[in-house]
Structure formats: C-alpha cells, structure tokens
Coordinates of C-alpha atoms and ligand atoms in Angstrom, one line a residue:
R778 CA 0.0 0.0 0.0
G779 CA 1.1 3.6 -0.2
D780 CA 3.5 4.5 2.6
V781 CA 1.4 6.1 5.3
F782 CA 3.3 8.7 7.2
T783 CA 2.3 11.5 9.4
E784 CA 3.2 15.1 8.9
D785 CA 3.3 17.7 11.7
L786 CA 0.3 19.8 10.9
A787 CA 1.4 23.2 12.2
V788 CA -1.9 24.0 13.9
P789 CA -2.1 27.6 14.8
E790 CA -2.5 28.4 18.5
Q791 CA -5.7 30.2 17.9
E792 CA -8.1 29.7 15.0
I793 CA -7.5 32.6 12.7
W794 CA -11.1 33.5 12.0
N795 CA -12.6 32.6 15.3
P796 CA -10.7 34.3 18.0
Y797 CA -13.4 33.2 20.5
P798 CA -13.2 29.4 20.5
P799 CA -12.7 28.7 24.2
A800 CA -9.1 27.7 24.8
P801 CA -8.3 25.0 27.3
P802 CA -7.1 26.1 30.7
T803 CA -3.4 27.2 30.7
A804 CA -0.6 25.1 32.2
E805 CA -0.3 27.7 34.9
Q806 CA -4.0 27.4 35.8
L807 CA -3.7 23.6 35.9
K808 CA -0.4 23.4 37.8
L809 CA -0.9 21.1 40.7
K810 CA 0.6 22.6 43.8
R811 CA 1.7 20.8 47.0
T812 CA -0.8 23.1 48.8
G813 CA -3.6 22.1 46.5
L814 CA -5.7 24.7 44.6
T815 CA -8.3 27.0 46.2
P816 CA -12.0 26.4 45.3
A817 CA -11.9 29.5 43.1
E818 CA -8.8 28.3 41.3
R819 CA -10.3 24.8 40.8
A820 CA -13.6 26.3 39.5
A821 CA -11.8 28.6 37.1
A822 CA -9.8 25.8 35.6
L823 CA -12.7 23.4 35.4
D824 CA -15.1 26.0 33.9
R825 CA -12.5 26.8 31.2
L826 CA -11.9 23.1 30.5
A827 CA -15.6 22.4 30.2
A828 CA -16.1 25.4 27.8
H829 CA -13.2 24.2 25.7
L830 CA -14.3 20.6 25.6
E831 CA -18.0 21.4 24.8
Y832 CA -16.9 23.6 21.9
K833 CA -14.7 20.8 20.6
R834 CA -17.4 18.2 21.2
D835 CA -19.8 20.2 19.1
H836 CA -17.3 20.5 16.3
L837 CA -16.0 16.9 16.3
L838 CA -16.4 15.3 12.9
G839 CA -13.3 13.3 12.2
Y840 CA -13.5 10.4 14.6
Q841 CA -15.9 7.6 15.2
V842 CA -17.5 9.2 18.3
N843 CA -21.2 9.5 18.9
A844 CA -21.4 12.9 20.7
N845 CA -24.9 12.2 22.1
M846 CA -24.6 11.6 25.8
A847 CA -28.3 12.0 26.3
G848 CA -29.5 11.2 29.7
Y849 CA -26.4 9.8 31.2
A850 CA -25.8 12.7 33.6
E851 CA -29.4 12.6 34.8
D852 CA -29.8 8.8 34.9
L853 CA -26.3 7.9 36.1
G854 CA -24.7 10.8 38.0
R855 CA -25.6 9.1 41.3
F856 CA -23.3 6.1 40.4
L857 CA -20.3 8.5 40.5
R858 CA -20.6 8.3 44.3
T859 CA -19.6 4.6 44.2
H860 CA -16.5 2.8 43.1
I861 CA -18.0 0.0 41.0
N862 CA -15.5 -2.7 40.2
N863 CA -16.3 -5.9 38.2
I864 CA -13.0 -7.6 38.9
G865 CA -13.0 -11.3 37.8
D866 CA -15.4 -13.2 35.6
P867 CA -18.7 -11.3 34.7
F868 CA -20.8 -14.4 35.5
Q869 CA -19.2 -15.1 38.9
D870 CA -20.2 -12.6 41.6
G871 CA -16.7 -12.7 43.3
G872 CA -15.5 -11.3 46.5
L873 CA -15.8 -7.6 45.6
K874 CA -19.6 -7.2 46.0
V875 CA -19.7 -3.5 44.9
N876 CA -20.0 -4.6 41.3
S877 CA -22.5 -4.2 38.4
K878 CA -22.0 -7.8 37.1
V879 CA -25.8 -8.4 36.9
V880 CA -25.9 -5.4 34.5
E881 CA -22.9 -6.5 32.6
Q882 CA -24.6 -9.9 32.1
A883 CA -27.7 -8.2 30.7
V884 CA -25.6 -6.2 28.3
L885 CA -23.5 -9.3 27.3
N886 CA -26.7 -11.4 26.6
Y887 CA -28.2 -8.5 24.6
F888 CA -25.1 -8.5 22.3
A889 CA -25.0 -12.3 22.1
E890 CA -28.5 -12.3 20.7
L891 CA -27.9 -9.2 18.5
W892 CA -25.0 -11.1 17.0
R893 CA -27.1 -14.3 16.5
G894 CA -25.5 -16.2 19.3
K895 CA -26.9 -17.8 22.4
P896 CA -26.9 -16.1 25.8
H897 CA -24.4 -17.5 28.3
V898 CA -25.1 -20.8 29.8
P899 CA -21.9 -22.2 31.4
A900 CA -22.7 -25.8 30.6
D901 CA -23.6 -25.0 27.0
R902 CA -20.4 -24.9 25.0
E903 CA -22.2 -23.4 22.1
S904 CA -23.5 -20.5 24.1
C905 CA -21.6 -17.2 24.2
W906 CA -19.3 -15.9 26.9
G907 CA -17.8 -12.4 27.0
Y908 CA -16.9 -9.5 29.1
G909 CA -17.1 -5.7 29.3
L910 CA -13.8 -4.0 28.3
S911 CA -12.1 -1.5 30.5
M912 CA -10.2 0.0 27.5
G913 CA -11.8 0.2 24.0
S914 CA -11.7 -2.4 21.2
T915 CA -7.9 -2.5 21.4
E916 CA -8.3 -4.5 24.6
G917 CA -11.0 -6.7 23.0
N918 CA -8.9 -7.4 19.9
M919 CA -5.8 -8.1 21.9
Y920 CA -7.8 -10.5 24.1
A921 CA -9.2 -12.2 21.0
L922 CA -5.7 -12.7 19.6
W923 CA -4.5 -14.0 22.9
N924 CA -7.5 -16.4 23.2
A925 CA -6.9 -17.6 19.6
R926 CA -3.2 -18.0 20.1
D927 CA -3.5 -20.2 23.2
Y928 CA -6.5 -22.1 21.9
L929 CA -4.6 -23.0 18.7
S930 CA -1.2 -23.6 20.3
G931 CA -2.7 -26.4 22.5
R932 CA -3.0 -24.6 25.9
R933 CA -5.5 -26.0 28.3
L934 CA -9.2 -25.2 27.8
L935 CA -11.3 -23.9 30.6
G936 CA -12.3 -26.8 32.8
E937 CA -9.3 -28.9 31.7
E938 CA -7.9 -28.7 35.2
E939 CA -4.5 -30.1 36.1
S940 CA -4.6 -30.3 39.9
D941 CA -0.9 -30.7 40.3
S942 CA 0.0 -27.5 38.4
A943 CA -1.1 -24.0 38.9
S944 CA 1.0 -22.7 36.0
L945 CA -0.4 -22.8 32.6
T946 CA 0.8 -25.8 30.6
Y947 CA 0.3 -27.2 27.1
A948 CA -2.4 -29.8 26.8
D949 CA 0.3 -32.3 25.9
P950 CA 4.0 -31.1 26.1
Q951 CA 5.3 -33.2 23.3
D952 CA 2.7 -31.7 21.0
A953 CA 4.3 -28.4 21.4
T954 CA 7.8 -29.0 20.2
P955 CA 9.5 -26.0 18.5
D956 CA 9.4 -27.5 15.0
N957 CA 5.9 -28.7 15.3
T958 CA 3.9 -26.2 13.1
A959 CA 0.7 -27.7 14.3
Y960 CA 1.0 -25.5 17.4
Q961 CA 2.5 -22.5 15.8
P962 CA -0.5 -20.3 14.9
V963 CA -0.1 -17.5 12.4
V964 CA -2.2 -14.4 12.1
F965 CA -3.6 -12.7 9.0
Y966 CA -5.2 -9.2 8.8
S967 CA -5.4 -6.7 6.0
E968 CA -3.4 -3.5 5.3
D969 CA -6.5 -1.4 6.3
T970 CA -6.5 -2.9 9.8
H971 CA -6.3 -0.7 12.9
Y972 CA -2.8 0.1 14.1
S973 CA -3.5 -1.6 17.4
F974 CA -3.1 -5.0 15.8
N975 CA 0.6 -4.3 15.1
K976 CA 0.9 -3.5 18.8
S977 CA -1.1 -6.5 19.9
V978 CA 0.9 -9.1 17.9
R979 CA 4.1 -7.6 19.5
V980 CA 2.6 -7.8 23.0
L981 CA 1.5 -11.4 22.4
N982 CA 4.7 -12.3 20.4
L983 CA 2.3 -13.7 17.8
P984 CA 3.8 -13.9 14.3
T985 CA 2.1 -12.4 11.3
F986 CA 2.2 -14.5 8.2
G987 CA 4.8 -12.1 6.8
E988 CA 7.1 -12.6 9.8
L989 CA 6.7 -16.3 9.8
G990 CA 7.1 -16.5 6.0
R991 CA 10.3 -14.5 6.1
K992 CA 11.6 -16.7 8.9
L993 CA 10.5 -20.2 7.8
Y994 CA 9.7 -19.9 4.1
P995 CA 11.9 -17.2 2.7
K996 CA 11.0 -15.9 -0.8
Q997 CA 8.2 -18.5 -1.0
C998 CA 5.3 -16.1 -0.7
P999 CA 2.6 -17.3 -3.2
I1000 CA 1.7 -13.7 -4.1
N1001 CA 3.9 -10.7 -4.6
D1002 CA 6.7 -12.5 -6.4
G1003 CA 7.8 -14.4 -3.4
I1004 CA 8.3 -11.4 -1.2
W1005 CA 6.2 -11.6 2.0
P1006 CA 4.1 -8.5 2.8
D1007 CA 3.3 -7.9 6.5
E1008 CA -0.4 -7.5 5.9
V1009 CA -2.9 -9.0 3.5
P1010 CA -3.4 -6.6 0.5
S1011 CA -6.7 -4.8 0.4
A1012 CA -8.9 -5.0 -2.6
L1013 CA -8.1 -3.1 -5.8
P1014 CA -10.6 -0.4 -7.0
G1015 CA -13.3 -1.6 -9.2
T1016 CA -12.4 1.2 -11.6
T1017 CA -10.5 0.3 -14.8
H1018 CA -8.7 3.6 -14.4
R1019 CA -5.2 2.6 -15.6
D1020 CA -3.0 4.4 -13.1
E1021 CA -5.2 3.7 -10.1
Q1022 CA -4.7 0.0 -10.0
Y1023 CA -3.5 0.0 -6.3
S1024 CA -5.4 -0.9 -3.2
T1025 CA -4.8 2.7 -1.9
Y1026 CA -7.5 3.7 -4.4
G1027 CA -9.7 0.7 -3.4
P1028 CA -12.7 0.4 -1.0
G1029 CA -10.5 -0.6 2.0
S1030 CA -11.8 -4.2 2.3
I1031 CA -9.5 -7.3 2.3
D1032 CA -8.6 -9.0 -1.0
V1033 CA -10.2 -12.4 -0.5
D1034 CA -8.4 -14.1 -3.3
K1035 CA -5.0 -13.1 -1.8
L1036 CA -6.2 -14.1 1.7
V1037 CA -7.3 -17.5 0.5
T1038 CA -4.0 -18.1 -1.3
L1039 CA -1.9 -17.0 1.7
V1040 CA -4.0 -19.0 4.2
D1041 CA -3.8 -22.1 2.0
F1042 CA 0.0 -21.8 2.0
F1043 CA 0.4 -21.8 5.8
A1044 CA -2.4 -24.3 6.4
G1045 CA -0.6 -26.6 3.9
K1046 CA 2.5 -26.3 6.1
G1047 CA 0.3 -27.4 9.1
H1048 CA 0.0 -24.1 10.9
P1049 CA -3.3 -23.3 12.6
I1050 CA -4.8 -20.1 11.3
I1051 CA -6.0 -16.8 12.9
I1052 CA -7.8 -14.3 10.7
S1053 CA -9.0 -10.9 11.9
L1054 CA -11.5 -9.2 9.7
N1055 CA -12.4 -5.5 9.8
F1056 CA -16.0 -4.6 10.1
G1057 CA -16.0 -0.8 9.7
S1058 CA -12.4 -0.1 9.0
T1059 CA -10.6 2.8 10.6
F1060 CA -10.0 5.2 7.7
K1061 CA -12.4 4.0 4.9
G1062 CA -15.2 2.5 7.1
A1063 CA -15.0 -0.7 4.9
Y1064 CA -16.5 -4.1 5.8
D1065 CA -14.4 -7.2 5.1
P1066 CA -16.7 -9.8 3.4
V1067 CA -16.9 -12.2 6.4
R1068 CA -19.5 -14.5 4.7
E1069 CA -17.3 -14.9 1.6
V1070 CA -14.1 -15.4 3.6
A1071 CA -15.9 -18.1 5.7
D1072 CA -17.4 -19.9 2.7
R1073 CA -14.2 -19.9 0.7
L1074 CA -11.9 -20.9 3.6
L1075 CA -14.0 -23.8 4.9
P1076 CA -12.8 -26.1 2.0
V1077 CA -9.2 -25.0 2.7
F1078 CA -9.5 -25.8 6.4
H1079 CA -11.2 -29.1 5.5
Q1080 CA -8.4 -30.0 3.0
H1081 CA -5.7 -29.3 5.6
K1082 CA -7.5 -31.1 8.5
L1083 CA -8.0 -27.9 10.5
I1084 CA -11.7 -28.5 11.3
D1085 CA -11.3 -31.2 14.0
R1086 CA -8.0 -31.6 15.8
E1087 CA -7.5 -34.0 18.6
L1088 CA -5.4 -32.9 21.6
H1089 CA -4.3 -35.1 24.5
Y1090 CA -3.7 -33.9 28.1
G1091 CA -3.3 -35.2 31.6
Q1092 CA -0.5 -37.6 30.6
G1093 CA -2.5 -38.9 27.7
R1094 CA -5.4 -39.9 29.9
K1095 CA -7.8 -37.3 28.3
T1096 CA -8.6 -35.9 24.9
D1097 CA -10.2 -32.8 23.6
H1098 CA -11.2 -31.8 20.1
R1099 CA -10.7 -28.3 18.7
R1100 CA -10.7 -26.3 15.6
G1101 CA -7.5 -25.4 13.9
F1102 CA -8.7 -22.0 12.8
W1103 CA -10.1 -18.8 14.4
I1104 CA -12.0 -16.1 12.6
H1105 CA -12.2 -12.9 14.7
V1106 CA -14.3 -9.9 13.7
D1107 CA -13.1 -6.5 14.7
G1108 CA -16.5 -4.8 14.8
A1109 CA -15.2 -1.9 16.9
L1110 CA -17.5 0.4 14.8
G1111 CA -19.7 -1.7 12.5
A1112 CA -20.9 -4.4 15.0
G1113 CA -22.8 -1.7 16.8
Y1114 CA -25.0 -0.6 13.9
V1115 CA -24.9 -3.0 10.9
P1116 CA -27.3 -5.4 12.6
F1117 CA -29.9 -2.5 12.5
L1118 CA -29.1 -1.7 8.9
A1119 CA -29.9 -5.4 8.1
K1120 CA -33.2 -5.1 9.9
A1121 CA -34.0 -1.9 8.0
E1122 CA -33.1 -3.6 4.7
K1123 CA -35.6 -6.4 5.5
D1124 CA -38.5 -4.2 6.7
P1125 CA -40.0 -2.0 3.9
K1126 CA -41.5 0.3 6.5
Y1127 CA -38.1 2.0 6.9
G1128 CA -38.0 2.9 3.3
Y1129 CA -34.3 2.0 3.2
T1130 CA -32.7 0.4 0.1
P1131 CA -29.0 0.0 0.7
D1132 CA -26.5 0.7 -2.2
V1133 CA -25.2 -2.8 -1.7
A1134 CA -26.6 -5.8 0.3
V1135 CA -26.0 -5.3 4.0
P1136 CA -23.1 -7.7 4.9
E1137 CA -23.2 -10.5 7.5
F1138 CA -20.5 -10.7 10.1
D1139 CA -21.6 -12.5 13.2
F1140 CA -22.1 -15.8 15.0
G1141 CA -25.0 -16.6 12.7
I1142 CA -22.6 -17.3 9.8
R1143 CA -22.6 -21.0 9.1
S1144 CA -20.7 -22.3 6.1
R1145 CA -21.4 -25.6 4.3
Y1146 CA -19.0 -27.7 2.4
A1147 CA -19.7 -31.0 0.6
P1148 CA -16.4 -32.7 -0.2
T1149 CA -16.8 -35.3 -2.9
G1150 CA -17.1 -38.7 -1.3
A1151 CA -17.4 -37.4 2.2
D1152 CA -20.2 -36.2 4.5
P1153 CA -21.2 -32.6 4.1
V1154 CA -19.7 -30.2 6.6
E1155 CA -21.6 -27.3 8.2
L1156 CA -19.9 -25.1 10.7
D1157 CA -20.4 -21.9 12.7
M1158 CA -17.4 -19.9 11.4
V1159 CA -17.0 -16.8 13.6
A1160 CA -15.2 -17.4 16.9
S1161 CA -15.1 -13.9 18.4
I1162 CA -16.5 -10.4 17.9
V1163 CA -15.5 -7.0 19.5
V1164 CA -17.4 -3.7 19.6
S1165 CA -16.5 -0.4 21.1
G1166 CA -19.0 1.2 23.4
H1167 CA -17.8 4.7 22.8
K1168 CA -18.1 4.7 19.0
W1169 CA -21.6 4.0 17.6
M1170 CA -23.4 3.7 21.0
G1171 CA -21.7 6.8 22.4
A1172 CA -20.3 6.1 25.9
P1173 CA -18.5 9.0 27.6
W1174 CA -15.2 7.1 27.8
P1175 CA -13.5 4.1 26.0
C1176 CA -15.3 0.8 26.7
G1177 CA -16.7 -2.1 24.7
I1178 CA -17.6 -5.7 24.6
F1179 CA -15.6 -8.8 23.8
M1180 CA -17.6 -11.9 22.9
T1181 CA -16.7 -15.5 22.1
K1182 CA -18.2 -18.9 22.9
V1183 CA -17.8 -21.1 25.9
K1184 CA -16.2 -23.8 23.7
Y1185 CA -13.2 -21.5 23.0
Q1186 CA -12.5 -20.3 26.5
M1187 CA -9.1 -21.0 28.0
Q1188 CA -8.0 -22.1 31.4
P1189 CA -6.7 -18.8 33.0
P1190 CA -3.0 -18.7 33.8
S1191 CA -3.7 -18.6 37.5
K1192 CA -6.4 -19.0 40.1
P1193 CA -6.3 -15.9 42.4
D1194 CA -8.6 -17.2 45.1
Y1195 CA -8.7 -13.8 46.7
I1196 CA -10.9 -12.3 44.0
G1197 CA -13.5 -15.1 44.6
S1198 CA -13.8 -15.7 40.9
L1199 CA -12.0 -17.1 37.9
D1200 CA -9.6 -14.6 36.3
T1201 CA -11.0 -15.0 32.8
T1202 CA -10.6 -11.5 31.5
F1203 CA -7.7 -9.3 30.4
A1204 CA -7.8 -6.7 33.1
G1205 CA -7.5 -6.9 36.9
S1206 CA -9.9 -4.2 38.2
R1207 CA -12.7 -3.8 35.6
N1208 CA -14.8 -0.7 35.0
G1209 CA -18.2 -1.4 36.5
F1210 CA -19.7 1.9 35.4
S1211 CA -19.3 1.2 31.6
P1212 CA -21.8 -1.7 31.7
I1213 CA -24.4 0.6 33.3
V1214 CA -23.8 3.3 30.6
L1215 CA -24.2 0.7 27.9
W1216 CA -27.3 -0.7 29.6
D1217 CA -28.8 2.8 29.9
H1218 CA -28.0 3.5 26.2
I1219 CA -29.6 0.2 25.0
A1220 CA -32.6 0.5 27.3
S1221 CA -33.2 4.0 25.9
N1222 CA -32.8 3.0 22.3
P1223 CA -35.2 0.2 21.2
D1224 CA -34.6 -1.5 17.9
G1225 CA -36.8 0.9 16.0
K1226 CA -34.8 3.9 17.2
Q1227 CA -31.5 2.1 16.5
I1228 CA -32.7 1.3 12.9
S1229 CA -33.7 4.9 12.3
L1230 CA -30.3 6.1 13.6
A1231 CA -28.4 3.7 11.4
V1232 CA -30.4 4.8 8.4
H1233 CA -29.9 8.5 9.3
S1234 CA -26.2 7.9 9.4
Q1235 CA -26.3 6.4 5.9
R1236 CA -28.3 9.4 4.7
M1237 CA -25.9 11.9 6.2
A1238 CA -23.0 10.2 4.5
A1239 CA -24.7 10.5 1.1
Y1240 CA -25.6 14.1 1.9
L1241 CA -22.0 15.0 2.7
V1242 CA -20.8 13.4 -0.6
E1243 CA -23.3 15.6 -2.4
Q1244 CA -22.3 18.8 -0.6
L1245 CA -18.6 18.1 -1.2
H1246 CA -19.1 17.7 -4.9
K1247 CA -20.7 21.2 -4.8
V1248 CA -17.7 22.6 -3.0
Q1249 CA -15.4 20.9 -5.5
A1250 CA -17.3 22.4 -8.5
Y1251 CA -17.2 25.8 -6.9
R1252 CA -13.6 25.7 -6.1
Q1253 CA -12.6 24.4 -9.5
L1254 CA -14.4 27.3 -11.1
K1255 CA -13.5 30.1 -8.6
F1256 CA -10.0 29.1 -7.7
N1257 CA -9.1 26.8 -10.5
E1258 CA -8.3 24.1 -8.0
D1259 CA -7.8 20.3 -8.5
T1260 CA -10.4 17.7 -7.4
L1261 CA -11.1 17.0 -3.7
F1262 CA -10.6 13.3 -4.2
I1263 CA -14.1 12.7 -2.7
D1264 CA -14.7 9.0 -2.0
R1265 CA -17.0 6.8 0.1
T1266 CA -16.9 3.0 0.3
P1267 CA -20.4 1.5 -0.2
L1268 CA -22.4 1.5 3.1
A1269 CA -19.5 3.2 4.9
I1270 CA -20.5 5.9 7.4
T1271 CA -17.4 7.9 6.6
V1272 CA -16.5 10.1 3.6
R1273 CA -12.9 10.9 2.7
F1274 CA -11.6 13.9 0.7
R1275 CA -8.6 16.2 0.3
R1276 CA -7.3 17.4 3.7
P1277 CA -8.4 21.0 4.4
S1278 CA -6.2 23.7 6.0
A1279 CA -4.6 23.1 9.4
R1280 CA -7.0 25.5 10.9
L1281 CA -10.0 23.6 9.7
V1282 CA -8.5 20.2 10.6
A1283 CA -8.1 21.6 14.2
K1284 CA -11.5 23.2 14.3
W1285 CA -13.4 20.0 13.2
S1286 CA -11.0 17.5 14.8
L1287 CA -10.5 15.9 11.4
S1288 CA -8.5 12.6 11.2
T1289 CA -6.0 12.9 8.4
V1290 CA -3.7 10.5 6.5
S1291 CA -0.9 11.3 4.0
M1292 CA -0.2 8.5 1.7
R1293 CA 1.7 7.6 -1.5
M1294 CA -1.2 6.4 -3.6
N1295 CA 1.2 4.7 -6.0
P1296 CA 3.9 2.8 -4.2
G1297 CA 7.3 4.5 -4.5
D1298 CA 5.9 7.4 -6.4
D1299 CA 6.3 10.7 -4.4
G1300 CA 4.3 12.5 -7.1
S1301 CA 1.2 10.5 -6.0
I1302 CA 1.2 11.6 -2.4
R1303 CA -2.3 12.6 -1.3
H1304 CA -3.1 14.4 2.0
L1305 CA -6.6 13.1 2.9
A1306 CA -9.1 13.6 5.7
H1307 CA -12.3 11.9 6.6
V1308 CA -15.5 12.7 8.4
F1309 CA -17.5 10.1 10.3
L1310 CA -21.3 10.5 10.1
M1311 CA -22.4 9.1 13.5
A1312 CA -25.9 8.9 14.9
S1313 CA -25.3 12.3 16.5
T1314 CA -24.3 14.1 13.3
T1315 CA -26.9 16.5 12.1
Q1316 CA -27.4 18.1 8.7
D1317 CA -26.8 21.5 10.4
K1318 CA -23.4 20.4 11.6
I1319 CA -22.5 19.1 8.1
D1320 CA -23.7 22.4 6.6
A1321 CA -21.6 24.4 9.0
F1322 CA -18.6 22.3 8.1
V1323 CA -19.2 22.5 4.4
T1324 CA -19.6 26.3 4.6
D1325 CA -16.1 26.5 6.0
L1326 CA -14.8 24.7 2.9
Y1327 CA -16.0 27.4 0.5
A1328 CA -13.5 29.9 2.1
Y1329 CA -10.6 30.9 -0.2
D1330 CA -8.1 29.5 2.2
A1331 CA -10.0 26.4 3.2
F1332 CA -7.4 24.2 1.6
D1333 CA -3.6 24.5 1.6
A1334 CA -2.1 25.3 -1.8
I1335 CA -1.4 22.0 -3.6
D1336 CA 2.2 21.2 -2.9
Ligands
G06_1748 C1 -8.1 7.0 14.1 O1 -9.3 6.5 14.7 C2 -9.1 5.6 15.7 O2 -8.0 5.1 16.0 C3 -10.4 5.0 16.2 C4 -10.4 5.4 17.7 C5 -10.6 6.9 17.9 S1 -12.3 7.3 17.5 C6 -13.1 6.7 19.0 N1 -10.5 3.6 15.9 C7 -10.2 2.7 16.7 C8 -10.3 1.3 16.2 C9 -10.0 0.2 17.0 C10 -9.4 0.5 18.4 O3 -10.6 0.9 19.2 P1 -10.4 1.7 20.5 O4 -9.3 0.9 21.3 O5 -11.7 1.6 21.1 O6 -9.9 3.1 20.1 C11 -10.1 -1.1 16.6 N2 -10.6 -1.4 15.4 C12 -10.9 -0.4 14.5 C13 -11.4 -0.7 13.2 C14 -10.8 1.0 14.9 O7 -11.1 2.0 14.1

C-alpha cells in the first residue's frame, strides 16, 4: 500500500477567524501545587476546561465518536458516588460485592442475541461468553488474539484442570515441540487494519504471516513475487482507471483471493490459522466480506485437516477436540449498527434500500462444504467479535464488549482465590460503570430507534458526498483548484476527501492521513481527511462544516 506517514500539521495556537473558541485552561491554571488549589482556582480551571471541551465536542467530525450523551448525567450521575469494580469473571459474583455484574450480564446477553449467538449458559459450550472492556476495542482485539493463540497452540481449555500444576501448561507437552507447526498459529489481517493490531501481535509475540514467512519460508510467498508483505493486501478499486490500480484507491476491504492463497500456503504447512476481519475499518469504514471469507476458507480448512484436531492432556489420559482456525471480527464500529441496517433492509416500513446488500459478520454465519465422497460439513465460522461502546453507541469514555463462545474459553494462567472468581478477562480491576452506561443506552434505544439512527447515518454520509461535490465544482471554477478526491466506500459511514487547512483540521478534529497512492511514487502523495457520520451528526453540523470549505483559504495550496 502507499506508505502512510504523518506530517506535523502546524496547527495555529488560535483559530484565525474565530478568536473566540474557548481555549483550554493554561498550564499555569492547571499546575498542581503541593498546597492544592483553592475552590476558586479549581472552579476557574474546570469551567474553562468544560467550555473548551464542549466547543470541541460540538465540532467533532473526524473520529468515530457519537457525541450524544443523552440522559447519562441525569440517569447515572448518582453512580459516581460509588466505586464499582467488576473484577474477575462477569458471570461469577466474586469477592468484591460492589459490582455491576448483573448489569454486565444483561448487556452481554443482549449482544449475544444481537449477533445471532446464544446467551451465556456455562454448561452449553455453544453459548456465548464475553466481558465488558475497561479499555476500548484495542483490549478486546488483543484478548481475541491471545485467546486464539492459546487455543490453537494447545493450551488448556477452561475446565481442563491439572490439579498438580497452577501454572499454565500445554495440553500435551510433546505436542508443542518447537518445530511442530501444528501448534504455531499464524495471524492474518489486511493492510487497512487498525494500528492496534501491530501493537497486539508484538505484546503477544504472535507472528504475522509475513514474519513467519520470512523466517520459515523465505522468498516463497505465493503472491507478490515471493516477497512476504506484512499484511494481506486490500482489494483493488473496481475502476478500470489505468493508473489507479493500487489498493490505496480501493474500497478498504480485504482482497479475499489473496487471503485464501496465503492461508492455503500456511495451512498446507500445518499451521493453525488466525484471521482478523475489519467490520467498519478505521479510515475507509469498509467491511471485510466475512461471509465470503468463511465460505471460501472452509474447504481449505477441510483439506488441511483444520476442522477437528484431537489434543491429549493429563499424561494422555484425556482428549479434547478443537478447531485449527479462528476467525475474529473487529467490529469496533460496525458491530454496533450494521445489525440494525440489516433489519432496515428487511423491513420496507423503513424505506431503506442500501446501495449494496448489508453484509453479514456475526455468530450466525454457518458455512457448508460438501467434499466429494465425504459427508457434508456445516460449521459456525466466527469465533469472536468485538465492539467499542464509545463509538456507535456513544459512551462518555472508552469501553466495549468482547464476545466468544464457551467452547473457545481457555483455562486462566492462575487462580487468584482472593478475588473469589476465575480470572477470565484481560484486566484486573474492571470498569463497573461502563456496563451501566451501555445498559442505559440500550434501554433508551429500542430497535426501531436504532434502525432509524443507522439509516440516518447512511443518509448523512450520502448528503455530505453531495455537498462536497458542490464545494469541488465551486472551487474548480472560482479558484481553479484540483479535485477534492471525494470518496465513500459503499455502506460506509465515513467520507474521505482532500485534507483542508490546518485551521479547519483543528476546528473540526478531522482525522488525516498522508499516503503515497502509487507505491514508491512521491508524485502520487495525497493528503486526505475523513468525516464520520455518526448517529449524533446532524445536517446542520454538516452544513456548518461545508460552509467553511468554501472559504478561499480552506485548503492549503497543492504542494
Ligand atoms: C483514528 O481513529 C481511531 O483510531 C479510532 C479510535 C478513535 S475514535 C473513537 N478507531 C479505533 C479502532 C480500534 C481500536 O478501538 P479503541 O481501542 O476503542 O480506540 C479497533 N478497530 C478499529 C477498526 C478501529 O477503528
């Protein structure tokens, strides 16, 4: 892909045309003294901070944040008087009784059903299990990769106790010899994947297919003339435009042909497979085609005996059966609203006809494969899903949900009796307020409202594209400027275009990317920005933003 690199945007201290945007409190005002601050000093600093943040909140367009905090202060302010900590497993009350686990369970079961899974029943291995995140989807995605890595590398499943050993061990030590690829999982994700994945695979010491390819199979990459890329290429643009035949001009979803070829290579070497698919990608808002990936990879998994693997543990006395693949869906953004778009598509009363069919992504995806001369195979293909609570739903701070199934849960590394519960999550202390916020949001937004908001967001995205084309036509005529590179991936709730001036980037908190559109060609560098059309984005807000783009100095001179 084009090299993505950041540039220091020299953002002026004050916005030139609007000398009145409330600045944040100064460092001097915020300086924390040993003597503390007087009530007047505290009030002055906090008042100024509130004014600044409220102005920025009302002008935030560039990030996936729903600015609507309706009702939280009124409904939930009283919970700020209590430290609520959901330490340990959400479905085990534990020793710290000041917890909101009953609320967390209600939220988890809501998402299990929304994503076509079964609410948690400990004895039902096909039912869902999950937990409320104390960070955002970065935590959930990291947990998913950790769970997948240990599941596929033969660590002990939840319930496969080994009384004589508190430390985590492999199901069967000789299975996990260094040269045994059967327990060396490899992870695949596309070049449009959120940067937190590069961080997560480092934390987990989990090799990407590129790293493992360069180490074990140098110059044998089945795509790209033998050279291993680090990420799966994203799809090329549908256009036949000759000099735009690079994924940088594409929709931002994964190239399924290349994914299948790469997975087939490693599965053929015996490696278990981890795939993370984006569902509402960070810059282009694209949806990886989960259904197509699942349907096309099932035969590959079947061919390489990755559907049912037998593991032994307890000195060979016992056996378990597991998959040799894990499909994770990073639904940080899309898992929150696409289910409602699908409902709108099905119900004519919403008058919504999507540009393309609303894609599937969840636990309801079952793929079938009928190998010649063998019994047909039908499998549920998605092993885990993550959603951020602070993106589509609009929580006041980072939070979210990780969801998998009981059959994939691992034995935790230790059993800290003093928390009175299994340590089945990533964090120690866990935010007990976030489940209450998500519960309040869901309780206040029945399906009908959610469907309307999801359709509104689609309409606002289409509206912004229309308005940007008007700006482009005006500027070409008036200032003889180049195009604004306006683009929107089908069904995406984000629109991308030429980066405006530093002042406007700061005013509207735009997220920007500078990239070489044609690899190695500095002449093809584009400075782009995007706007996310969230449930809280109004037409008035879009109009105010678009008005700014008509100004003579709204865009930097084309360098
Ligand atoms: C540049 O924009 C971002 O980094 C935003 C987070 C900021 S907006 C809330 N996206 C985070 C993100 C993440 C990480 O989610 P968080 O940890 O909740 O920020 C995972 N997956 C996808 C597809 C994402 O887009």
